[in-house]
Amino acid sequence: SRGYSENNNFLNNNNQMVLDMILYPLIGIHQTINWETVARLVPGLTPKECAKRFDELKSSGSSPVDNQYSPLMAAGESPV
């Protein structure tokens, strides 16, 4: 772990990891993201919370996801 942390009280660590794995590959995609669909992939999160996290990732400019998770991202379904 890189010790990445942010003050996101609405997320537990597992949900944040899953959400980050879904969102990070979408940062370079220039199309509208369906936040309802993204929220369904991460139980307990609202579309608004997912969009907020996406904005945080875009503004940070670095990946919070460790390299070991890359195969999981590649195998996952695209939520857009």
PDB file with SEQRES, HELIX, SHEET and CRYST1 records, atoms N, CA, C and O in Angstrom:
SEQRES   1 A   80  SER ARG GLY TYR SER GLU ASN ASN ASN PHE LEU ASN ASN          
SEQRES   2 A   80  ASN ASN GLN MET VAL LEU ASP MET ILE LEU TYR PRO LEU          
SEQRES   3 A   80  ILE GLY ILE HIS GLN THR ILE ASN TRP GLU THR VAL ALA          
SEQRES   4 A   80  ARG LEU VAL PRO GLY LEU THR PRO LYS GLU CYS ALA LYS          
SEQRES   5 A   80  ARG PHE ASP GLU LEU LYS SER SER GLY SER SER PRO VAL          
SEQRES   6 A   80  ASP ASN GLN TYR SER PRO LEU MET ALA ALA GLY GLU SER          
SEQRES   7 A   80  PRO VAL                                                      
HELIX    1 AA1 ASN A   13  LEU A   23  1                                  11    
HELIX    2 AA2 TYR A   24  LEU A   26  5                                   3    
HELIX    3 AA3 TRP A   35  LEU A   41  1                                   7    
HELIX    4 AA4 PRO A   47  SER A   60  1                                  14    
HELIX    5 AA5 ASN A   67  TYR A   69  5                                   3    
HELIX    6 AA6 SER A   70  ALA A   75  1                                   6    
CRYST1    1.000    1.000    1.000  90.00  90.00  90.00 P 1           1          
ATOM      1  N   SER A   1       0.839  -1.196   0.000  1.00  0.00           N  
ATOM      2  CA  SER A   1       0.000   0.000   0.000  1.00  0.00           C  
ATOM      3  C   SER A   1       0.874   1.245   0.000  1.00  0.00           C  
ATOM      4  O   SER A   1       1.943   1.267   0.609  1.00  0.00           O  
ATOM      5  N   ARG A   2       0.415   2.264  -0.678  1.00  0.00           N  
ATOM      6  CA  ARG A   2       1.160   3.516  -0.703  1.00  0.00           C  
ATOM      7  C   ARG A   2       0.748   4.442   0.439  1.00  0.00           C  
ATOM      8  O   ARG A   2       1.270   5.551   0.555  1.00  0.00           O  
ATOM      9  N   GLY A   3      -0.170   4.002   1.270  1.00  0.00           N  
ATOM     10  CA  GLY A   3      -0.631   4.847   2.357  1.00  0.00           C  
ATOM     11  C   GLY A   3      -1.523   5.976   1.886  1.00  0.00           C  
ATOM     12  O   GLY A   3      -1.633   7.006   2.552  1.00  0.00           O  
ATOM     13  N   TYR A   4      -2.160   5.790   0.746  1.00  0.00           N  
ATOM     14  CA  TYR A   4      -3.057   6.809   0.206  1.00  0.00           C  
ATOM     15  C   TYR A   4      -4.277   6.936   1.096  1.00  0.00           C  
ATOM     16  O   TYR A   4      -4.920   5.938   1.422  1.00  0.00           O  
ATOM     17  N   SER A   5      -4.596   8.148   1.487  1.00  0.00           N  
ATOM     18  CA  SER A   5      -5.809   8.327   2.280  1.00  0.00           C  
ATOM     19  C   SER A   5      -6.388   9.707   2.025  1.00  0.00           C  
ATOM     20  O   SER A   5      -5.663  10.671   1.778  1.00  0.00           O  
ATOM     21  N   GLU A   6      -7.678   9.779   2.088  1.00  0.00           N  
ATOM     22  CA  GLU A   6      -8.373  11.050   2.016  1.00  0.00           C  
ATOM     23  C   GLU A   6      -9.490  11.007   3.040  1.00  0.00           C  
ATOM     24  O   GLU A   6      -9.867   9.936   3.514  1.00  0.00           O  
ATOM     25  N   ASN A   7     -10.009  12.154   3.373  1.00  0.00           N  
ATOM     26  CA  ASN A   7     -11.066  12.214   4.370  1.00  0.00           C  
ATOM     27  C   ASN A   7     -12.415  12.001   3.701  1.00  0.00           C  
ATOM     28  O   ASN A   7     -13.156  12.951   3.450  1.00  0.00           O  
ATOM     29  N   ASN A   8     -12.720  10.748   3.418  1.00  0.00           N  
ATOM     30  CA  ASN A   8     -14.004  10.400   2.805  1.00  0.00           C  
ATOM     31  C   ASN A   8     -14.792   9.577   3.808  1.00  0.00           C  
ATOM     32  O   ASN A   8     -14.735   8.347   3.790  1.00  0.00           O  
ATOM     33  N   ASN A   9     -15.519  10.246   4.675  1.00  0.00           N  
ATOM     34  CA  ASN A   9     -16.206   9.543   5.748  1.00  0.00           C  
ATOM     35  C   ASN A   9     -17.292   8.603   5.253  1.00  0.00           C  
ATOM     36  O   ASN A   9     -17.651   7.655   5.952  1.00  0.00           O  
ATOM     37  N   PHE A  10     -17.827   8.849   4.049  1.00  0.00           N  
ATOM     38  CA  PHE A  10     -18.916   8.004   3.558  1.00  0.00           C  
ATOM     39  C   PHE A  10     -18.413   6.700   2.949  1.00  0.00           C  
ATOM     40  O   PHE A  10     -19.216   5.836   2.597  1.00  0.00           O  
ATOM     41  N   LEU A  11     -17.101   6.545   2.819  1.00  0.00           N  
ATOM     42  CA  LEU A  11     -16.570   5.321   2.227  1.00  0.00           C  
ATOM     43  C   LEU A  11     -15.803   4.504   3.251  1.00  0.00           C  
ATOM     44  O   LEU A  11     -15.054   5.057   4.057  1.00  0.00           O  
ATOM     45  N   ASN A  12     -15.984   3.194   3.224  1.00  0.00           N  
ATOM     46  CA  ASN A  12     -15.048   2.368   3.967  1.00  0.00           C  
ATOM     47  C   ASN A  12     -13.935   1.989   3.001  1.00  0.00           C  
ATOM     48  O   ASN A  12     -14.050   2.241   1.801  1.00  0.00           O  
ATOM     49  N   ASN A  13     -12.858   1.388   3.502  1.00  0.00           N  
ATOM     50  CA  ASN A  13     -11.690   1.141   2.662  1.00  0.00           C  
ATOM     51  C   ASN A  13     -11.994   0.252   1.463  1.00  0.00           C  
ATOM     52  O   ASN A  13     -11.529   0.532   0.359  1.00  0.00           O  
ATOM     53  N   ASN A  14     -12.766  -0.812   1.660  1.00  0.00           N  
ATOM     54  CA  ASN A  14     -13.060  -1.715   0.546  1.00  0.00           C  
ATOM     55  C   ASN A  14     -13.873  -1.018  -0.531  1.00  0.00           C  
ATOM     56  O   ASN A  14     -13.574  -1.150  -1.718  1.00  0.00           O  
ATOM     57  N   ASN A  15     -14.901  -0.274  -0.128  1.00  0.00           N  
ATOM     58  CA  ASN A  15     -15.709   0.432  -1.118  1.00  0.00           C  
ATOM     59  C   ASN A  15     -14.878   1.458  -1.876  1.00  0.00           C  
ATOM     60  O   ASN A  15     -15.034   1.621  -3.086  1.00  0.00           O  
ATOM     61  N   GLN A  16     -13.996   2.149  -1.160  1.00  0.00           N  
ATOM     62  CA  GLN A  16     -13.177   3.152  -1.838  1.00  0.00           C  
ATOM     63  C   GLN A  16     -12.240   2.489  -2.834  1.00  0.00           C  
ATOM     64  O   GLN A  16     -12.041   3.009  -3.932  1.00  0.00           O  
ATOM     65  N   MET A  17     -11.663   1.352  -2.472  1.00  0.00           N  
ATOM     66  CA  MET A  17     -10.762   0.652  -3.382  1.00  0.00           C  
ATOM     67  C   MET A  17     -11.505   0.217  -4.647  1.00  0.00           C  
ATOM     68  O   MET A  17     -11.013   0.396  -5.761  1.00  0.00           O  
ATOM     69  N   VAL A  18     -12.688  -0.353  -4.458  1.00  0.00           N  
ATOM     70  CA  VAL A  18     -13.486  -0.795  -5.602  1.00  0.00           C  
ATOM     71  C   VAL A  18     -13.873   0.398  -6.472  1.00  0.00           C  
ATOM     72  O   VAL A  18     -13.741   0.354  -7.695  1.00  0.00           O  
ATOM     73  N   LEU A  19     -14.348   1.453  -5.838  1.00  0.00           N  
ATOM     74  CA  LEU A  19     -14.757   2.638  -6.592  1.00  0.00           C  
ATOM     75  C   LEU A  19     -13.582   3.224  -7.365  1.00  0.00           C  
ATOM     76  O   LEU A  19     -13.724   3.593  -8.531  1.00  0.00           O  
ATOM     77  N   ASP A  20     -12.413   3.309  -6.714  1.00  0.00           N  
ATOM     78  CA  ASP A  20     -11.240   3.854  -7.390  1.00  0.00           C  
ATOM     79  C   ASP A  20     -10.847   3.001  -8.597  1.00  0.00           C  
ATOM     80  O   ASP A  20     -10.455   3.535  -9.634  1.00  0.00           O  
ATOM     81  N   MET A  21     -10.952   1.683  -8.465  1.00  0.00           N  
ATOM     82  CA  MET A  21     -10.611   0.804  -9.587  1.00  0.00           C  
ATOM     83  C   MET A  21     -11.564   1.017 -10.761  1.00  0.00           C  
ATOM     84  O   MET A  21     -11.166   0.898 -11.920  1.00  0.00           O  
ATOM     85  N   ILE A  22     -12.816   1.329 -10.457  1.00  0.00           N  
ATOM     86  CA  ILE A  22     -13.797   1.595 -11.510  1.00  0.00           C  
ATOM     87  C   ILE A  22     -13.548   2.964 -12.144  1.00  0.00           C  
ATOM     88  O   ILE A  22     -13.596   3.111 -13.365  1.00  0.00           O  
ATOM     89  N   LEU A  23     -13.284   3.954 -11.306  1.00  0.00           N  
ATOM     90  CA  LEU A  23     -13.220   5.331 -11.785  1.00  0.00           C  
ATOM     91  C   LEU A  23     -11.920   5.712 -12.468  1.00  0.00           C  
ATOM     92  O   LEU A  23     -11.930   6.465 -13.442  1.00  0.00           O  
ATOM     93  N   TYR A  24     -10.798   5.202 -11.970  1.00  0.00           N  
ATOM     94  CA  TYR A  24      -9.531   5.717 -12.473  1.00  0.00           C  
ATOM     95  C   TYR A  24      -9.365   5.551 -13.986  1.00  0.00           C  
ATOM     96  O   TYR A  24      -8.912   6.490 -14.642  1.00  0.00           O  
ATOM     97  N   PRO A  25      -9.711   4.401 -14.564  1.00  0.00           N  
ATOM     98  CA  PRO A  25      -9.570   4.274 -16.027  1.00  0.00           C  
ATOM     99  C   PRO A  25     -10.501   5.210 -16.805  1.00  0.00           C  
ATOM    100  O   PRO A  25     -10.298   5.428 -17.999  1.00  0.00           O  
ATOM    101  N   LEU A  26     -11.513   5.760 -16.143  1.00  0.00           N  
ATOM    102  CA  LEU A  26     -12.477   6.624 -16.827  1.00  0.00           C  
ATOM    103  C   LEU A  26     -12.023   8.075 -16.912  1.00  0.00           C  
ATOM    104  O   LEU A  26     -12.635   8.877 -17.618  1.00  0.00           O  
ATOM    105  N   ILE A  27     -10.948   8.418 -16.192  1.00  0.00           N  
ATOM    106  CA  ILE A  27     -10.534   9.815 -16.121  1.00  0.00           C  
ATOM    107  C   ILE A  27     -10.222  10.381 -17.502  1.00  0.00           C  
ATOM    108  O   ILE A  27     -10.541  11.537 -17.780  1.00  0.00           O  
ATOM    109  N   GLY A  28      -9.604   9.585 -18.367  1.00  0.00           N  
ATOM    110  CA  GLY A  28      -9.238  10.085 -19.685  1.00  0.00           C  
ATOM    111  C   GLY A  28     -10.339   9.982 -20.727  1.00  0.00           C  
ATOM    112  O   GLY A  28     -10.144  10.380 -21.875  1.00  0.00           O  
ATOM    113  N   ILE A  29     -11.482   9.457 -20.342  1.00  0.00           N  
ATOM    114  CA  ILE A  29     -12.579   9.267 -21.292  1.00  0.00           C  
ATOM    115  C   ILE A  29     -13.443  10.521 -21.332  1.00  0.00           C  
ATOM    116  O   ILE A  29     -13.945  10.972 -20.303  1.00  0.00           O  
ATOM    117  N   HIS A  30     -13.610  11.071 -22.513  1.00  0.00           N  
ATOM    118  CA  HIS A  30     -14.349  12.332 -22.648  1.00  0.00           C  
ATOM    119  C   HIS A  30     -15.784  12.062 -23.081  1.00  0.00           C  
ATOM    120  O   HIS A  30     -16.192  12.421 -24.186  1.00  0.00           O  
ATOM    121  N   GLN A  31     -16.522  11.440 -22.213  1.00  0.00           N  
ATOM    122  CA  GLN A  31     -17.946  11.250 -22.461  1.00  0.00           C  
ATOM    123  C   GLN A  31     -18.659  11.269 -21.113  1.00  0.00           C  
ATOM    124  O   GLN A  31     -18.037  11.125 -20.061  1.00  0.00           O  
ATOM    125  N   THR A  32     -19.951  11.447 -21.167  1.00  0.00           N  
ATOM    126  CA  THR A  32     -20.737  11.517 -19.945  1.00  0.00           C  
ATOM    127  C   THR A  32     -20.764  10.155 -19.261  1.00  0.00           C  
ATOM    128  O   THR A  32     -20.988   9.128 -19.901  1.00  0.00           O  
ATOM    129  N   ILE A  33     -20.533  10.163 -17.960  1.00  0.00           N  
ATOM    130  CA  ILE A  33     -20.560   8.932 -17.174  1.00  0.00           C  
ATOM    131  C   ILE A  33     -21.929   8.799 -16.518  1.00  0.00           C  
ATOM    132  O   ILE A  33     -22.449   9.757 -15.946  1.00  0.00           O  
ATOM    133  N   ASN A  34     -22.501   7.620 -16.603  1.00  0.00           N  
ATOM    134  CA  ASN A  34     -23.789   7.347 -15.973  1.00  0.00           C  
ATOM    135  C   ASN A  34     -23.535   6.993 -14.508  1.00  0.00           C  
ATOM    136  O   ASN A  34     -23.186   5.856 -14.192  1.00  0.00           O  
ATOM    137  N   TRP A  35     -23.710   7.963 -13.623  1.00  0.00           N  
ATOM    138  CA  TRP A  35     -23.387   7.753 -12.202  1.00  0.00           C  
ATOM    139  C   TRP A  35     -24.339   6.777 -11.537  1.00  0.00           C  
ATOM    140  O   TRP A  35     -23.972   6.141 -10.549  1.00  0.00           O  
ATOM    141  N   GLU A  36     -25.557   6.644 -12.055  1.00  0.00           N  
ATOM    142  CA  GLU A  36     -26.489   5.636 -11.524  1.00  0.00           C  
ATOM    143  C   GLU A  36     -25.897   4.239 -11.711  1.00  0.00           C  
ATOM    144  O   GLU A  36     -25.961   3.400 -10.812  1.00  0.00           O  
ATOM    145  N   THR A  37     -25.319   4.002 -12.894  1.00  0.00           N  
ATOM    146  CA  THR A  37     -24.717   2.702 -13.191  1.00  0.00           C  
ATOM    147  C   THR A  37     -23.504   2.454 -12.312  1.00  0.00           C  
ATOM    148  O   THR A  37     -23.344   1.363 -11.764  1.00  0.00           O  
ATOM    149  N   VAL A  38     -22.646   3.461 -12.173  1.00  0.00           N  
ATOM    150  CA  VAL A  38     -21.454   3.316 -11.332  1.00  0.00           C  
ATOM    151  C   VAL A  38     -21.856   3.003  -9.893  1.00  0.00           C  
ATOM    152  O   VAL A  38     -21.266   2.129  -9.258  1.00  0.00           O  
ATOM    153  N   ALA A  39     -22.853   3.712  -9.381  1.00  0.00           N  
ATOM    154  CA  ALA A  39     -23.273   3.518  -7.990  1.00  0.00           C  
ATOM    155  C   ALA A  39     -23.805   2.106  -7.751  1.00  0.00           C  
ATOM    156  O   ALA A  39     -23.652   1.566  -6.656  1.00  0.00           O  
ATOM    157  N   ARG A  40     -24.423   1.509  -8.757  1.00  0.00           N  
ATOM    158  CA  ARG A  40     -24.918   0.135  -8.598  1.00  0.00           C  
ATOM    159  C   ARG A  40     -23.776  -0.863  -8.439  1.00  0.00           C  
ATOM    160  O   ARG A  40     -23.965  -1.929  -7.853  1.00  0.00           O  
ATOM    161  N   LEU A  41     -22.597  -0.528  -8.951  1.00  0.00           N  
ATOM    162  CA  LEU A  41     -21.445  -1.423  -8.858  1.00  0.00           C  
ATOM    163  C   LEU A  41     -20.792  -1.397  -7.478  1.00  0.00           C  
ATOM    164  O   LEU A  41     -20.059  -2.319  -7.118  1.00  0.00           O  
ATOM    165  N   VAL A  42     -21.056  -0.344  -6.710  1.00  0.00           N  
ATOM    166  CA  VAL A  42     -20.453  -0.206  -5.382  1.00  0.00           C  
ATOM    167  C   VAL A  42     -21.579  -0.025  -4.367  1.00  0.00           C  
ATOM    168  O   VAL A  42     -22.061   1.091  -4.170  1.00  0.00           O  
ATOM    169  N   PRO A  43     -22.001  -1.110  -3.722  1.00  0.00           N  
ATOM    170  CA  PRO A  43     -23.130  -1.040  -2.787  1.00  0.00           C  
ATOM    171  C   PRO A  43     -22.907  -0.002  -1.690  1.00  0.00           C  
ATOM    172  O   PRO A  43     -21.812   0.123  -1.142  1.00  0.00           O  
ATOM    173  N   GLY A  44     -23.959   0.728  -1.387  1.00  0.00           N  
ATOM    174  CA  GLY A  44     -23.895   1.698  -0.301  1.00  0.00           C  
ATOM    175  C   GLY A  44     -23.508   3.099  -0.730  1.00  0.00           C  
ATOM    176  O   GLY A  44     -23.517   4.019   0.088  1.00  0.00           O  
ATOM    177  N   LEU A  45     -23.168   3.278  -1.995  1.00  0.00           N  
ATOM    178  CA  LEU A  45     -22.790   4.606  -2.466  1.00  0.00           C  
ATOM    179  C   LEU A  45     -23.869   5.183  -3.368  1.00  0.00           C  
ATOM    180  O   LEU A  45     -24.518   4.463  -4.127  1.00  0.00           O  
ATOM    181  N   THR A  46     -24.045   6.485  -3.272  1.00  0.00           N  
ATOM    182  CA  THR A  46     -25.000   7.169  -4.137  1.00  0.00           C  
ATOM    183  C   THR A  46     -24.283   7.638  -5.403  1.00  0.00           C  
ATOM    184  O   THR A  46     -23.058   7.757  -5.412  1.00  0.00           O  
ATOM    185  N   PRO A  47     -25.036   7.903  -6.464  1.00  0.00           N  
ATOM    186  CA  PRO A  47     -24.416   8.461  -7.672  1.00  0.00           C  
ATOM    187  C   PRO A  47     -23.644   9.749  -7.382  1.00  0.00           C  
ATOM    188  O   PRO A  47     -22.578   9.977  -7.954  1.00  0.00           O  
ATOM    189  N   LYS A  48     -24.176  10.582  -6.502  1.00  0.00           N  
ATOM    190  CA  LYS A  48     -23.510  11.845  -6.167  1.00  0.00           C  
ATOM    191  C   LYS A  48     -22.163  11.598  -5.492  1.00  0.00           C  
ATOM    192  O   LYS A  48     -21.189  12.300  -5.764  1.00  0.00           O  
ATOM    193  N   GLU A  49     -22.111  10.594  -4.608  1.00  0.00           N  
ATOM    194  CA  GLU A  49     -20.852  10.264  -3.935  1.00  0.00           C  
ATOM    195  C   GLU A  49     -19.815   9.744  -4.925  1.00  0.00           C  
ATOM    196  O   GLU A  49     -18.632  10.066  -4.822  1.00  0.00           O  
ATOM    197  N   CYS A  50     -20.269   8.935  -5.887  1.00  0.00           N  
ATOM    198  CA  CYS A  50     -19.362   8.420  -6.916  1.00  0.00           C  
ATOM    199  C   CYS A  50     -18.803   9.564  -7.762  1.00  0.00           C  
ATOM    200  O   CYS A  50     -17.610   9.592  -8.063  1.00  0.00           O  
ATOM    201  N   ALA A  51     -19.657  10.496  -8.141  1.00  0.00           N  
ATOM    202  CA  ALA A  51     -19.220  11.640  -8.940  1.00  0.00           C  
ATOM    203  C   ALA A  51     -18.232  12.498  -8.157  1.00  0.00           C  
ATOM    204  O   ALA A  51     -17.258  12.998  -8.719  1.00  0.00           O  
ATOM    205  N   LYS A  52     -18.481  12.668  -6.860  1.00  0.00           N  
ATOM    206  CA  LYS A  52     -17.580  13.450  -6.009  1.00  0.00           C  
ATOM    207  C   LYS A  52     -16.205  12.798  -5.953  1.00  0.00           C  
ATOM    208  O   LYS A  52     -15.186  13.481  -6.061  1.00  0.00           O  
ATOM    209  N   ARG A  53     -16.173  11.486  -5.787  1.00  0.00           N  
ATOM    210  CA  ARG A  53     -14.903  10.771  -5.738  1.00  0.00           C  
ATOM    211  C   ARG A  53     -14.170  10.888  -7.078  1.00  0.00           C  
ATOM    212  O   ARG A  53     -12.949  11.044  -7.110  1.00  0.00           O  
ATOM    213  N   PHE A  54     -14.911  10.811  -8.170  1.00  0.00           N  
ATOM    214  CA  PHE A  54     -14.315  10.948  -9.497  1.00  0.00           C  
ATOM    215  C   PHE A  54     -13.627  12.306  -9.638  1.00  0.00           C  
ATOM    216  O   PHE A  54     -12.513  12.396 -10.154  1.00  0.00           O  
ATOM    217  N   ASP A  55     -14.294  13.350  -9.179  1.00  0.00           N  
ATOM    218  CA  ASP A  55     -13.705  14.690  -9.224  1.00  0.00           C  
ATOM    219  C   ASP A  55     -12.437  14.763  -8.379  1.00  0.00           C  
ATOM    220  O   ASP A  55     -11.467  15.416  -8.764  1.00  0.00           O  
ATOM    221  N   GLU A  56     -12.446  14.086  -7.217  1.00  0.00           N  
ATOM    222  CA  GLU A  56     -11.255  14.063  -6.361  1.00  0.00           C  
ATOM    223  C   GLU A  56     -10.096  13.365  -7.068  1.00  0.00           C  
ATOM    224  O   GLU A  56      -8.958  13.831  -7.010  1.00  0.00           O  
ATOM    225  N   LEU A  57     -10.385  12.253  -7.732  1.00  0.00           N  
ATOM    226  CA  LEU A  57      -9.333  11.533  -8.451  1.00  0.00           C  
ATOM    227  C   LEU A  57      -8.774  12.371  -9.596  1.00  0.00           C  
ATOM    228  O   LEU A  57      -7.562  12.415  -9.809  1.00  0.00           O  
ATOM    229  N   LYS A  58      -9.666  13.037 -10.333  1.00  0.00           N  
ATOM    230  CA  LYS A  58      -9.210  13.872 -11.447  1.00  0.00           C  
ATOM    231  C   LYS A  58      -8.319  14.999 -10.948  1.00  0.00           C  
ATOM    232  O   LYS A  58      -7.307  15.313 -11.575  1.00  0.00           O  
ATOM    233  N   SER A  59      -8.683  15.608  -9.830  1.00  0.00           N  
ATOM    234  CA  SER A  59      -7.922  16.750  -9.336  1.00  0.00           C  
ATOM    235  C   SER A  59      -6.606  16.329  -8.683  1.00  0.00           C  
ATOM    236  O   SER A  59      -5.673  17.129  -8.606  1.00  0.00           O  
ATOM    237  N   SER A  60      -6.519  15.083  -8.213  1.00  0.00           N  
ATOM    238  CA  SER A  60      -5.282  14.630  -7.565  1.00  0.00           C  
ATOM    239  C   SER A  60      -4.191  14.343  -8.592  1.00  0.00           C  
ATOM    240  O   SER A  60      -3.008  14.523  -8.306  1.00  0.00           O  
ATOM    241  N   GLY A  61      -4.583  13.898  -9.785  1.00  0.00           N  
ATOM    242  CA  GLY A  61      -3.635  13.662 -10.850  1.00  0.00           C  
ATOM    243  C   GLY A  61      -2.782  12.419 -10.700  1.00  0.00           C  
ATOM    244  O   GLY A  61      -1.870  12.205 -11.499  1.00  0.00           O  
ATOM    245  N   SER A  62      -3.052  11.588  -9.697  1.00  0.00           N  
ATOM    246  CA  SER A  62      -2.274  10.361  -9.535  1.00  0.00           C  
ATOM    247  C   SER A  62      -3.189   9.217  -9.160  1.00  0.00           C  
ATOM    248  O   SER A  62      -4.253   9.423  -8.578  1.00  0.00           O  
ATOM    249  N   SER A  63      -2.772   8.018  -9.495  1.00  0.00           N  
ATOM    250  CA  SER A  63      -3.606   6.849  -9.244  1.00  0.00           C  
ATOM    251  C   SER A  63      -3.506   6.407  -7.798  1.00  0.00           C  
ATOM    252  O   SER A  63      -2.404   6.195  -7.292  1.00  0.00           O  
ATOM    253  N   PRO A  64      -4.651   6.261  -7.115  1.00  0.00           N  
ATOM    254  CA  PRO A  64      -4.640   5.733  -5.747  1.00  0.00           C  
ATOM    255  C   PRO A  64      -4.615   4.214  -5.724  1.00  0.00           C  
ATOM    256  O   PRO A  64      -4.556   3.607  -4.655  1.00  0.00           O  
ATOM    257  N   VAL A  65      -4.658   3.600  -6.895  1.00  0.00           N  
ATOM    258  CA  VAL A  65      -4.752   2.149  -6.972  1.00  0.00           C  
ATOM    259  C   VAL A  65      -3.363   1.564  -7.176  1.00  0.00           C  
ATOM    260  O   VAL A  65      -2.646   1.963  -8.094  1.00  0.00           O  
ATOM    261  N   ASP A  66      -2.986   0.629  -6.332  1.00  0.00           N  
ATOM    262  CA  ASP A  66      -1.685  -0.018  -6.462  1.00  0.00           C  
ATOM    263  C   ASP A  66      -1.615  -0.824  -7.749  1.00  0.00           C  
ATOM    264  O   ASP A  66      -2.637  -1.288  -8.254  1.00  0.00           O  
ATOM    265  N   ASN A  67      -0.415  -0.989  -8.277  1.00  0.00           N  
ATOM    266  CA  ASN A  67      -0.224  -1.701  -9.540  1.00  0.00           C  
ATOM    267  C   ASN A  67      -0.759  -3.121  -9.503  1.00  0.00           C  
ATOM    268  O   ASN A  67      -1.163  -3.655 -10.536  1.00  0.00           O  
ATOM    269  N   GLN A  68      -0.769  -3.736  -8.340  1.00  0.00           N  
ATOM    270  CA  GLN A  68      -1.208  -5.130  -8.246  1.00  0.00           C  
ATOM    271  C   GLN A  68      -2.671  -5.294  -8.638  1.00  0.00           C  
ATOM    272  O   GLN A  68      -3.112  -6.415  -8.890  1.00  0.00           O  
ATOM    273  N   TYR A  69      -3.431  -4.208  -8.696  1.00  0.00           N  
ATOM    274  CA  TYR A  69      -4.845  -4.312  -9.034  1.00  0.00           C  
ATOM    275  C   TYR A  69      -5.114  -4.161 -10.528  1.00  0.00           C  
ATOM    276  O   TYR A  69      -6.260  -4.283 -10.959  1.00  0.00           O  
ATOM    277  N   SER A  70      -4.083  -3.899 -11.321  1.00  0.00           N  
ATOM    278  CA  SER A  70      -4.284  -3.679 -12.753  1.00  0.00           C  
ATOM    279  C   SER A  70      -5.017  -4.820 -13.454  1.00  0.00           C  
ATOM    280  O   SER A  70      -5.901  -4.549 -14.267  1.00  0.00           O  
ATOM    281  N   PRO A  71      -4.686  -6.098 -13.172  1.00  0.00           N  
ATOM    282  CA  PRO A  71      -5.423  -7.182 -13.846  1.00  0.00           C  
ATOM    283  C   PRO A  71      -6.915  -7.170 -13.523  1.00  0.00           C  
ATOM    284  O   PRO A  71      -7.734  -7.538 -14.364  1.00  0.00           O  
ATOM    285  N   LEU A  72      -7.269  -6.753 -12.320  1.00  0.00           N  
ATOM    286  CA  LEU A  72      -8.679  -6.683 -11.950  1.00  0.00           C  
ATOM    287  C   LEU A  72      -9.383  -5.605 -12.760  1.00  0.00           C  
ATOM    288  O   LEU A  72     -10.521  -5.788 -13.194  1.00  0.00           O  
ATOM    289  N   MET A  73      -8.711  -4.492 -12.961  1.00  0.00           N  
ATOM    290  CA  MET A  73      -9.301  -3.423 -13.754  1.00  0.00           C  
ATOM    291  C   MET A  73      -9.496  -3.877 -15.190  1.00  0.00           C  
ATOM    292  O   MET A  73     -10.536  -3.616 -15.795  1.00  0.00           O  
ATOM    293  N   ALA A  74      -8.493  -4.556 -15.733  1.00  0.00           N  
ATOM    294  CA  ALA A  74      -8.558  -4.982 -17.127  1.00  0.00           C  
ATOM    295  C   ALA A  74      -9.685  -5.988 -17.347  1.00  0.00           C  
ATOM    296  O   ALA A  74     -10.269  -6.048 -18.429  1.00  0.00           O  
ATOM    297  N   ALA A  75      -9.986  -6.775 -16.320  1.00  0.00           N  
ATOM    298  CA  ALA A  75     -11.009  -7.812 -16.453  1.00  0.00           C  
ATOM    299  C   ALA A  75     -12.412  -7.298 -16.139  1.00  0.00           C  
ATOM    300  O   ALA A  75     -13.402  -7.968 -16.431  1.00  0.00           O  
ATOM    301  N   GLY A  76     -12.495  -6.100 -15.542  1.00  0.00           N  
ATOM    302  CA  GLY A  76     -13.788  -5.585 -15.108  1.00  0.00           C  
ATOM    303  C   GLY A  76     -14.630  -5.073 -16.257  1.00  0.00           C  
ATOM    304  O   GLY A  76     -14.124  -4.785 -17.342  1.00  0.00           O  
ATOM    305  N   GLU A  77     -15.912  -4.965 -16.004  1.00  0.00           N  
ATOM    306  CA  GLU A  77     -16.820  -4.402 -16.996  1.00  0.00           C  
ATOM    307  C   GLU A  77     -16.779  -2.886 -16.918  1.00  0.00           C  
ATOM    308  O   GLU A  77     -16.668  -2.319 -15.832  1.00  0.00           O  
ATOM    309  N   SER A  78     -16.866  -2.243 -18.045  1.00  0.00           N  
ATOM    310  CA  SER A  78     -16.896  -0.794 -18.066  1.00  0.00           C  
ATOM    311  C   SER A  78     -18.280  -0.299 -17.647  1.00  0.00           C  
ATOM    312  O   SER A  78     -19.287  -0.750 -18.192  1.00  0.00           O  
ATOM    313  N   PRO A  79     -18.340   0.622 -16.689  1.00  0.00           N  
ATOM    314  CA  PRO A  79     -19.647   1.116 -16.216  1.00  0.00           C  
ATOM    315  C   PRO A  79     -20.232   2.214 -17.093  1.00  0.00           C  
ATOM    316  O   PRO A  79     -21.312   2.727 -16.801  1.00  0.00           O  
ATOM    317  N   VAL A  80     -19.535   2.580 -18.158  1.00  0.00           N  
ATOM    318  CA  VAL A  80     -20.064   3.665 -18.998  1.00  0.00           C  
ATOM    319  C   VAL A  80     -20.722   3.113 -20.246  1.00  0.00           C  
ATOM    320  O   VAL A  80     -21.223   3.879 -21.070  1.00  0.00           O  
TER     321      VAL A  80                                                      
END                                                                             
